PDB file of N, CA and C in Angstrom:
ATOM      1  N   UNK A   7      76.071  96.387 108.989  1.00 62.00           N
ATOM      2  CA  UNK A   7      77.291  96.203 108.225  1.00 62.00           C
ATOM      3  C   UNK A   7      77.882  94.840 108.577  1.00 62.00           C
ATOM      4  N   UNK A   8      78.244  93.968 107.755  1.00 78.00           N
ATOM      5  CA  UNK A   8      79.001  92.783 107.563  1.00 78.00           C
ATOM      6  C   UNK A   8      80.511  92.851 108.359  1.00 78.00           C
ATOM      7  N   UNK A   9      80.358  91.825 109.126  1.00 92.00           N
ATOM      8  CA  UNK A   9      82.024  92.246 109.652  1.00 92.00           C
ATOM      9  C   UNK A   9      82.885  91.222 108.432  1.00 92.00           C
ATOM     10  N   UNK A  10      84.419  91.251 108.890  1.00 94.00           N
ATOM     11  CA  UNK A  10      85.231  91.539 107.943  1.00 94.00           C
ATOM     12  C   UNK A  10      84.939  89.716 107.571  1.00 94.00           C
ATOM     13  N   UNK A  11      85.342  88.818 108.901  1.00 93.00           N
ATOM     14  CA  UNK A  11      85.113  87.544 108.949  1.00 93.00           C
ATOM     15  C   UNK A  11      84.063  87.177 107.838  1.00 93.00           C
ATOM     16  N   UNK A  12      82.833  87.697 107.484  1.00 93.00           N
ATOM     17  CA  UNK A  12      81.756  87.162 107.117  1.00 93.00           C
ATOM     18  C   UNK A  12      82.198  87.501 105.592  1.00 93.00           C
ATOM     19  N   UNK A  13      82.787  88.478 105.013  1.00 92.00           N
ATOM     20  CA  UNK A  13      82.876  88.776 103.868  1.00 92.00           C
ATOM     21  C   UNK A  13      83.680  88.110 103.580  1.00 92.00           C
ATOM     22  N   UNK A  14      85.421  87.636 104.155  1.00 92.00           N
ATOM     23  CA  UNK A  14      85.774  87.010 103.357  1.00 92.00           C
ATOM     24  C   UNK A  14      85.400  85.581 103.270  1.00 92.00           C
ATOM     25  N   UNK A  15      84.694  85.229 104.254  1.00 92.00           N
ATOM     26  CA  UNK A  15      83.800  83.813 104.445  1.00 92.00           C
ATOM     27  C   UNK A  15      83.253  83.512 103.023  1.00 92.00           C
ATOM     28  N   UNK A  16      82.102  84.711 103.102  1.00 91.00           N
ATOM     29  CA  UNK A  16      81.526  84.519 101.830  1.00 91.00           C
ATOM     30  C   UNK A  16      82.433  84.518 100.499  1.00 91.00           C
ATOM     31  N   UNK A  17      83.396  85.086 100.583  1.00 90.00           N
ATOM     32  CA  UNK A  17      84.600  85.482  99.323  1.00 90.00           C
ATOM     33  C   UNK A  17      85.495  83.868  98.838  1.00 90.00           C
ATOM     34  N   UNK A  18      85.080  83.134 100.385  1.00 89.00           N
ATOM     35  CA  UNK A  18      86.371  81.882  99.952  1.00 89.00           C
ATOM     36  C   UNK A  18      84.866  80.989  99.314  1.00 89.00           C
ATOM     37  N   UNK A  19      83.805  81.156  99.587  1.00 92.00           N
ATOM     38  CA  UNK A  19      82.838  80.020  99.061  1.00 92.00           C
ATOM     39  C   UNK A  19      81.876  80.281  98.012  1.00 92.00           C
ATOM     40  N   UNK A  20      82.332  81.039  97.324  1.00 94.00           N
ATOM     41  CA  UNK A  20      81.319  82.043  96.091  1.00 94.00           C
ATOM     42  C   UNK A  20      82.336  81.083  95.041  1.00 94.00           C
ATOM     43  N   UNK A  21      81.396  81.376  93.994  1.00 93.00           N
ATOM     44  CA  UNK A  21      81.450  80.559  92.598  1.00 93.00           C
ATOM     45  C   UNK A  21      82.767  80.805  92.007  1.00 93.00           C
ATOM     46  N   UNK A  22      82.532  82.039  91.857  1.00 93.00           N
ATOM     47  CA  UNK A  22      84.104  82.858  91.292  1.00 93.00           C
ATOM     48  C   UNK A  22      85.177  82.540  91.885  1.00 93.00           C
ATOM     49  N   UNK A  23      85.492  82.160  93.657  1.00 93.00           N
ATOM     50  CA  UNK A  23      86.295  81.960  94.168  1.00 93.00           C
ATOM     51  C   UNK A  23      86.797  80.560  93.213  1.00 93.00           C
ATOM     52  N   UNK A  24      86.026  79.545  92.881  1.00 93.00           N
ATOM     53  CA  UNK A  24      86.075  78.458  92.693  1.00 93.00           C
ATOM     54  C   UNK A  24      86.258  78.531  91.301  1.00 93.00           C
ATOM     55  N   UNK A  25      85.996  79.360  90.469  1.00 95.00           N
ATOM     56  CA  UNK A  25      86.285  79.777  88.950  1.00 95.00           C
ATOM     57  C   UNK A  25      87.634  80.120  88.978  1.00 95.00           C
ATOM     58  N   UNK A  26      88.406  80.946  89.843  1.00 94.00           N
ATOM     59  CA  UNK A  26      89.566  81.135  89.748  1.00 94.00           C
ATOM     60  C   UNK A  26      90.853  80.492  90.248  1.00 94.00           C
ATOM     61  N   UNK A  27      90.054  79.565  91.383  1.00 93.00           N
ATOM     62  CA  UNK A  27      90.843  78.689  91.323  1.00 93.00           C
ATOM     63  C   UNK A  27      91.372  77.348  90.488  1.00 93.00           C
ATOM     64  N   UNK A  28      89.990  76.965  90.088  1.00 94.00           N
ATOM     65  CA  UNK A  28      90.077  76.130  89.020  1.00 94.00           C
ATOM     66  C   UNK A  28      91.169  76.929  87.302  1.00 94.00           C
ATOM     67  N   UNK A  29      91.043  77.557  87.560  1.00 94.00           N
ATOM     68  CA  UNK A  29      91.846  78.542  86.289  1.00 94.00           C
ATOM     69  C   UNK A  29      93.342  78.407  86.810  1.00 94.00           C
ATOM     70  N   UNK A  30      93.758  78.844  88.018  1.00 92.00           N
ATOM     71  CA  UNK A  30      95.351  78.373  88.604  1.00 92.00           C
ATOM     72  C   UNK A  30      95.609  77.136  88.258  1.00 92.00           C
ATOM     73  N   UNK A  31      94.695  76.115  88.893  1.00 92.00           N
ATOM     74  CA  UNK A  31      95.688  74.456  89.150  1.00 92.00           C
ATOM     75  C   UNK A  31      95.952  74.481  87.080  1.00 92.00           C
ATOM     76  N   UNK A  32      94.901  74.881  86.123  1.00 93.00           N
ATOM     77  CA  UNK A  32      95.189  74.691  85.401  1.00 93.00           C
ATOM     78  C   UNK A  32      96.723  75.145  83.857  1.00 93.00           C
ATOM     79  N   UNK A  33      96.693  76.774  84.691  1.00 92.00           N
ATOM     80  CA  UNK A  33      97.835  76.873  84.568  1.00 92.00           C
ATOM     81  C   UNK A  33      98.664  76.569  85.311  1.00 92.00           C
ATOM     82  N   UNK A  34      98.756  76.212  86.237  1.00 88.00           N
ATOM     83  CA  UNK A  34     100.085  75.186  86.586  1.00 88.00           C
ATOM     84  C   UNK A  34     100.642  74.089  86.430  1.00 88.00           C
ATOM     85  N   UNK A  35      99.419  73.598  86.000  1.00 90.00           N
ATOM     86  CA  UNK A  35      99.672  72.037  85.245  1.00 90.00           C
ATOM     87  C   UNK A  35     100.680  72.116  83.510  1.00 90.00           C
ATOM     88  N   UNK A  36     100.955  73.252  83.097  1.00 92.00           N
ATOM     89  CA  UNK A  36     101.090  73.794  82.177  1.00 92.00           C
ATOM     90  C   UNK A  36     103.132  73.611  81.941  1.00 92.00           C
ATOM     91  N   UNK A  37     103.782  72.755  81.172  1.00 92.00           N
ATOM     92  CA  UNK A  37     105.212  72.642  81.044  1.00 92.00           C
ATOM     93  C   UNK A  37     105.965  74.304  81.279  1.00 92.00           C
ATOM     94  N   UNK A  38     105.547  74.665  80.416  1.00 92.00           N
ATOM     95  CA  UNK A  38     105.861  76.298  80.327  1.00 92.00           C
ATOM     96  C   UNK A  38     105.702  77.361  81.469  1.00 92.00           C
ATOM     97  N   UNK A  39     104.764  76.446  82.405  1.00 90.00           N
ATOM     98  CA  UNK A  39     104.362  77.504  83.521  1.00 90.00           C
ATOM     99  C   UNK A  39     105.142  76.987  85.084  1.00 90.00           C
ATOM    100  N   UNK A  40     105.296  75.832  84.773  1.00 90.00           N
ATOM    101  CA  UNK A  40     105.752  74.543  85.838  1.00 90.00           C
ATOM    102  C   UNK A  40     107.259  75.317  86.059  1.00 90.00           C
ATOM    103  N   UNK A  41     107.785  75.241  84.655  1.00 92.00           N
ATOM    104  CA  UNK A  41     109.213  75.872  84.523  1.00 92.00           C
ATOM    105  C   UNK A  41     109.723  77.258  85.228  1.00 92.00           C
ATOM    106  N   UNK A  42     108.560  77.987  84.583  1.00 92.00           N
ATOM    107  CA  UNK A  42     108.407  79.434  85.690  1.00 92.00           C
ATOM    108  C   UNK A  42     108.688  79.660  86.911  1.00 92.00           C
ATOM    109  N   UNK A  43     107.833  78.733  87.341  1.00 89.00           N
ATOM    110  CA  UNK A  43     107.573  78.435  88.738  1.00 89.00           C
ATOM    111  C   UNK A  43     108.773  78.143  88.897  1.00 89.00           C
ATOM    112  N   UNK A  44     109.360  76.606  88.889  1.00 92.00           N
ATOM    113  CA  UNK A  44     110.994  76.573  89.076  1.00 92.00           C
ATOM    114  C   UNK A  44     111.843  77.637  89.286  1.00 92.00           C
ATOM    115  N   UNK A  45     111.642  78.435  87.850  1.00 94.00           N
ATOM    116  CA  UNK A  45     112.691  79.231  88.306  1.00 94.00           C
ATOM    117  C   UNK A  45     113.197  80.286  89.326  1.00 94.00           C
ATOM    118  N   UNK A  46     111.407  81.092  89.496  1.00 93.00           N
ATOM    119  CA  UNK A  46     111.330  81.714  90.488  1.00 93.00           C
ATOM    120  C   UNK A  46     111.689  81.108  91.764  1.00 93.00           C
ATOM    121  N   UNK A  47     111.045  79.814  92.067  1.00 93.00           N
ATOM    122  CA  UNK A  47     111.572  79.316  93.413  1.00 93.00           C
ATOM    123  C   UNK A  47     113.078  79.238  93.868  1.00 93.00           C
ATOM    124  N   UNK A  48     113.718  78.832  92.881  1.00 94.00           N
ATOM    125  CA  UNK A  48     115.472  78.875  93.025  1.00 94.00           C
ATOM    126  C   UNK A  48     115.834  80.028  93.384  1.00 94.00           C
ATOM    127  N   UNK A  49     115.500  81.168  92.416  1.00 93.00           N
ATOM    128  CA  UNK A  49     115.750  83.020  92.577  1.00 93.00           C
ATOM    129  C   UNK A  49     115.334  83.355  93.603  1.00 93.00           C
ATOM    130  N   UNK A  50     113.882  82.857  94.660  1.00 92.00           N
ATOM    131  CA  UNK A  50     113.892  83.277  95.943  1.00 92.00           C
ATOM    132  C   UNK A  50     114.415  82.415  97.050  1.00 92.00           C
ATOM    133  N   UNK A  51     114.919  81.417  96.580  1.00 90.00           N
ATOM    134  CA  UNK A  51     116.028  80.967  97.895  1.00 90.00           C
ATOM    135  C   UNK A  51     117.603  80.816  97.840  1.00 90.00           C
ATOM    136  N   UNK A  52     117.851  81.345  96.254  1.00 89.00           N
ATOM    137  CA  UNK A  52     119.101  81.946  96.275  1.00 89.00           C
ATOM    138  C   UNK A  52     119.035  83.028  97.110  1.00 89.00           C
ATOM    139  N   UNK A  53     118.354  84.339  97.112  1.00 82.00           N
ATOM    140  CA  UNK A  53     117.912  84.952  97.391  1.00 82.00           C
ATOM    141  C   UNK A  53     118.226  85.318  99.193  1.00 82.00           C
ATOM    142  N   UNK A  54     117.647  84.280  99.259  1.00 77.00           N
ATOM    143  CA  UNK A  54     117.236  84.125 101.006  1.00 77.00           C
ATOM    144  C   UNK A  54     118.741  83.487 101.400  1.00 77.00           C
ATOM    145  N   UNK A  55     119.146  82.649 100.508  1.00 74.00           N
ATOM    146  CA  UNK A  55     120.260  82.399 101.396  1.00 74.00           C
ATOM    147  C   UNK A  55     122.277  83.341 101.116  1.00 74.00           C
ATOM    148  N   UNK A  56     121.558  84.553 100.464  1.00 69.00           N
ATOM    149  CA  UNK A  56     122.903  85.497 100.274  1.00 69.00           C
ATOM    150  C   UNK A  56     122.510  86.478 100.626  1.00 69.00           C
ATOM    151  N   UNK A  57     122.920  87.301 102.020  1.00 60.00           N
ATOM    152  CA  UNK A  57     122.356  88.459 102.111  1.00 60.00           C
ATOM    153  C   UNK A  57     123.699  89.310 102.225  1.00 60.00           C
ATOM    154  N   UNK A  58     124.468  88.954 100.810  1.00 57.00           N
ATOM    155  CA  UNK A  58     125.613  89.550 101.229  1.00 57.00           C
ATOM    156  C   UNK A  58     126.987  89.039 101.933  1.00 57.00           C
ATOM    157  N   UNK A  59     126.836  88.198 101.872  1.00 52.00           N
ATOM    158  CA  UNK A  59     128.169  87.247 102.727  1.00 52.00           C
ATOM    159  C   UNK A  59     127.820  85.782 102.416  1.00 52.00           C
ATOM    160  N   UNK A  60     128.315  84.895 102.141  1.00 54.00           N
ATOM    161  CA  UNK A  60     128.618  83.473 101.880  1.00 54.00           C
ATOM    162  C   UNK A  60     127.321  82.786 103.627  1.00 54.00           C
ATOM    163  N   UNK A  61     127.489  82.061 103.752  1.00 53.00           N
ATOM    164  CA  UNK A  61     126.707  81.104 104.733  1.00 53.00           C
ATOM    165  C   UNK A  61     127.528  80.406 105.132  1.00 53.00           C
ATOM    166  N   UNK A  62     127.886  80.310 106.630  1.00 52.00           N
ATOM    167  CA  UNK A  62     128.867  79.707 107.470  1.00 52.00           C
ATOM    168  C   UNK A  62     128.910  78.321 106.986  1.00 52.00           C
ATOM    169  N   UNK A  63     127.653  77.221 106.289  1.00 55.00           N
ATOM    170  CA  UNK A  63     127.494  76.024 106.492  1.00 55.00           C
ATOM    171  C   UNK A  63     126.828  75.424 107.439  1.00 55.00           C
ATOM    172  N   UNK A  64     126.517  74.233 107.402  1.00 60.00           N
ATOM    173  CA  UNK A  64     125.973  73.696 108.475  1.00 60.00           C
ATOM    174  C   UNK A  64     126.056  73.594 110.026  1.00 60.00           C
ATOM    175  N   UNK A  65     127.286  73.964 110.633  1.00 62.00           N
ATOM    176  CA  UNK A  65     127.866  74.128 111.613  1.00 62.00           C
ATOM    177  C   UNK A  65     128.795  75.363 111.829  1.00 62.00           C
ATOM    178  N   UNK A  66     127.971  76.032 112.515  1.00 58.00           N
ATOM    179  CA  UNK A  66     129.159  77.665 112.250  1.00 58.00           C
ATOM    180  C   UNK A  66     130.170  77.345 113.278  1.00 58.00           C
ATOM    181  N   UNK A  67     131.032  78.259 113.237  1.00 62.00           N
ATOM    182  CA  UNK A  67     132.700  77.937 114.225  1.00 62.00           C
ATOM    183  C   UNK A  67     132.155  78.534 115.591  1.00 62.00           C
ATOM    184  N   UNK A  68     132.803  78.205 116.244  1.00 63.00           N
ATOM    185  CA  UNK A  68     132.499  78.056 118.254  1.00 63.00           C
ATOM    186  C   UNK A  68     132.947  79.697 118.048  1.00 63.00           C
ATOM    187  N   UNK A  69     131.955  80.385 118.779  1.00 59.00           N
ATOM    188  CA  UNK A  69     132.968  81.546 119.290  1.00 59.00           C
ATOM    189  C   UNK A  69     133.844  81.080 120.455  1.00 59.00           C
ATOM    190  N   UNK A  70     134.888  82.057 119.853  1.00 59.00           N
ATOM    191  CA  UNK A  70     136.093  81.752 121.104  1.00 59.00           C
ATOM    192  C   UNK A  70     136.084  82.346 122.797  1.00 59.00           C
ATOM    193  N   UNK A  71     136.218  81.656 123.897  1.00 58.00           N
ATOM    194  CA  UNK A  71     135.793  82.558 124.933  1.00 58.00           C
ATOM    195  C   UNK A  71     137.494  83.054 125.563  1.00 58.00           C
ATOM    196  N   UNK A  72     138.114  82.976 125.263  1.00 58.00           N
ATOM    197  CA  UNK A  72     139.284  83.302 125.679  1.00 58.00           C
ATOM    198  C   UNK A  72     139.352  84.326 125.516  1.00 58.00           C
ATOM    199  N   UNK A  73     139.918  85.475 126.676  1.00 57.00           N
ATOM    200  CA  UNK A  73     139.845  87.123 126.672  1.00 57.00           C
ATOM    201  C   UNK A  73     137.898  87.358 127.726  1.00 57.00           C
ATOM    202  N   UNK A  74     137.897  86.377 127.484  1.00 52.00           N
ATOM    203  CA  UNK A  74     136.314  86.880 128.308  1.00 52.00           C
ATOM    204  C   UNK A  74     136.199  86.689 129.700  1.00 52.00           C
ATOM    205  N   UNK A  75     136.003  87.656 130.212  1.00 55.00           N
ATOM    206  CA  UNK A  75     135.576  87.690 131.685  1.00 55.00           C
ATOM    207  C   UNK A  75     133.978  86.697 132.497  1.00 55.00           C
ATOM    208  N   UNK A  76     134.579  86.219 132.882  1.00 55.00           N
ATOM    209  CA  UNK A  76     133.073  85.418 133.183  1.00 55.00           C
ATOM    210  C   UNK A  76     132.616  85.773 134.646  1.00 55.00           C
ATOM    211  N   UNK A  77     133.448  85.618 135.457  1.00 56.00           N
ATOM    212  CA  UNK A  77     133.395  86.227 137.228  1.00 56.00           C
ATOM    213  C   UNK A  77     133.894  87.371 137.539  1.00 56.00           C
ATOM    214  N   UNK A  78     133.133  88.331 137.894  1.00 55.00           N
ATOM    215  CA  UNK A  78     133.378  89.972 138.342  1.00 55.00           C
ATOM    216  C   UNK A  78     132.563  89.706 139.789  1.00 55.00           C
ATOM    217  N   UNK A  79     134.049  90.449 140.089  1.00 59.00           N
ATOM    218  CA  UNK A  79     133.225  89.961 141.740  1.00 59.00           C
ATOM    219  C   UNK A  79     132.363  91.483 142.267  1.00 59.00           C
ATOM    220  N   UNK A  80     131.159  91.225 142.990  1.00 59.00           N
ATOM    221  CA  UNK A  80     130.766  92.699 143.383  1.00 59.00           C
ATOM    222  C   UNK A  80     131.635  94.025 143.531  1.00 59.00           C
ATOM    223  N   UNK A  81     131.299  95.042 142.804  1.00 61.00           N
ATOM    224  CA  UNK A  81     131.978  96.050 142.976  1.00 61.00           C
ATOM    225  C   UNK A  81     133.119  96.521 142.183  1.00 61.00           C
ATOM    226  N   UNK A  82     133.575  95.577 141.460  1.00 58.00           N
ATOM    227  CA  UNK A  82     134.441  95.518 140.117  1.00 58.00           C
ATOM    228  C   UNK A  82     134.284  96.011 138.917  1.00 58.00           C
ATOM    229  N   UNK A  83     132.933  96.426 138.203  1.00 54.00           N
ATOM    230  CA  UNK A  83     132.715  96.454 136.967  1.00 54.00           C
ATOM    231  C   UNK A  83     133.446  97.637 136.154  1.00 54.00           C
ATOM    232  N   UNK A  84     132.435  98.053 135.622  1.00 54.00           N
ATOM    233  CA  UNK A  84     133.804  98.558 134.404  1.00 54.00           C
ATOM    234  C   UNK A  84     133.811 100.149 135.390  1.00 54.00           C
ATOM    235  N   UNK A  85     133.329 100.420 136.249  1.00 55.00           N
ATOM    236  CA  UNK A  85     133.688 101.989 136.879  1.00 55.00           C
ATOM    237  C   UNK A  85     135.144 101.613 137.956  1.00 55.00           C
ATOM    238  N   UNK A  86     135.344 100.542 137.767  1.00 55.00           N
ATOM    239  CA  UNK A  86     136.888  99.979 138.884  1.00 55.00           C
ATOM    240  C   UNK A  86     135.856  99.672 140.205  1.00 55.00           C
ATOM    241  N   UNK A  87     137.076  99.379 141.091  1.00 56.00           N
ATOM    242  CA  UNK A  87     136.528  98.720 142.098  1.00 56.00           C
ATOM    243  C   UNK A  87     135.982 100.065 143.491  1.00 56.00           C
ATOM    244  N   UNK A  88     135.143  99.586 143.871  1.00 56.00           N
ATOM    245  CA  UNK A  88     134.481 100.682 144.949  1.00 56.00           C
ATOM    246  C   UNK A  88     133.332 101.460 144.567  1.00 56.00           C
ATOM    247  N   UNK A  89     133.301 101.717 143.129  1.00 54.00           N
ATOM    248  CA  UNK A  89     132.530 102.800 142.409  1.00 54.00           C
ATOM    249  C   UNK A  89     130.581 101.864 143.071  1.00 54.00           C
ATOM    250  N   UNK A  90     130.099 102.765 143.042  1.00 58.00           N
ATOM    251  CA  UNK A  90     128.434 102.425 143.435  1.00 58.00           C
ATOM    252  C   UNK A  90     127.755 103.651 142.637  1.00 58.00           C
ATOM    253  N   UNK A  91     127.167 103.371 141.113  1.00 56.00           N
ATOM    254  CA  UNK A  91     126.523 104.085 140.708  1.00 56.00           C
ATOM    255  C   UNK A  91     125.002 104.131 141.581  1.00 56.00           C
ATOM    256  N   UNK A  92     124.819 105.744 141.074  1.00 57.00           N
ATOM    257  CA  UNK A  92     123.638 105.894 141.692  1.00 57.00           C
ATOM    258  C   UNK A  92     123.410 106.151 143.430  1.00 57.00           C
ATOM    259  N   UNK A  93     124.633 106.326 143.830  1.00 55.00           N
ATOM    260  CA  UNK A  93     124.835 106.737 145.333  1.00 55.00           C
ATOM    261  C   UNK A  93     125.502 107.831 145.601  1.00 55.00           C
TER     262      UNK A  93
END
């Protein structure tokens, strides 16, 4: 049995591969088909760029760190001070 590698090996260098590709570039070369294309491309990166909410822009806003704890000293965390889970 042919492993998978070898089949599509053979699949990208067979005649037909090359029949059907030659059949694409030619409809794409095509005003009517060019346009298509356009349009779809716009519809999938409108698309991509609304998932429901606007897009911050190029530079989104700083989160703010004020209210944030940065130094908890041993033994402090959120069980109060003294607590030792797991003992």
């Amino acid at each position: 049995m042919a492993s998978i590698t070898t089949k599509i090996n053979e699949l990208l260098h067979s005649p037909k591969t090359r029949e059907m590709v030659d059949k694409a570039k030619a409809a794409a070369t095509k005003p009517e088909n060019r346009q298509k294309i356009k349009d779809m491309q716009a519809k999938v990166t409108n698309r991509a760029h609304s998932h429901g909410s606007p897009s911050p822009g190029p530079n989104p806003p700083a989160m703010p760190t004020s209210g944030y704890e940065t130094d908890v000293a041993p033994g402090t965390g959120r069980d109060g001070p003294g607590s030792n889970p797991g003992h």
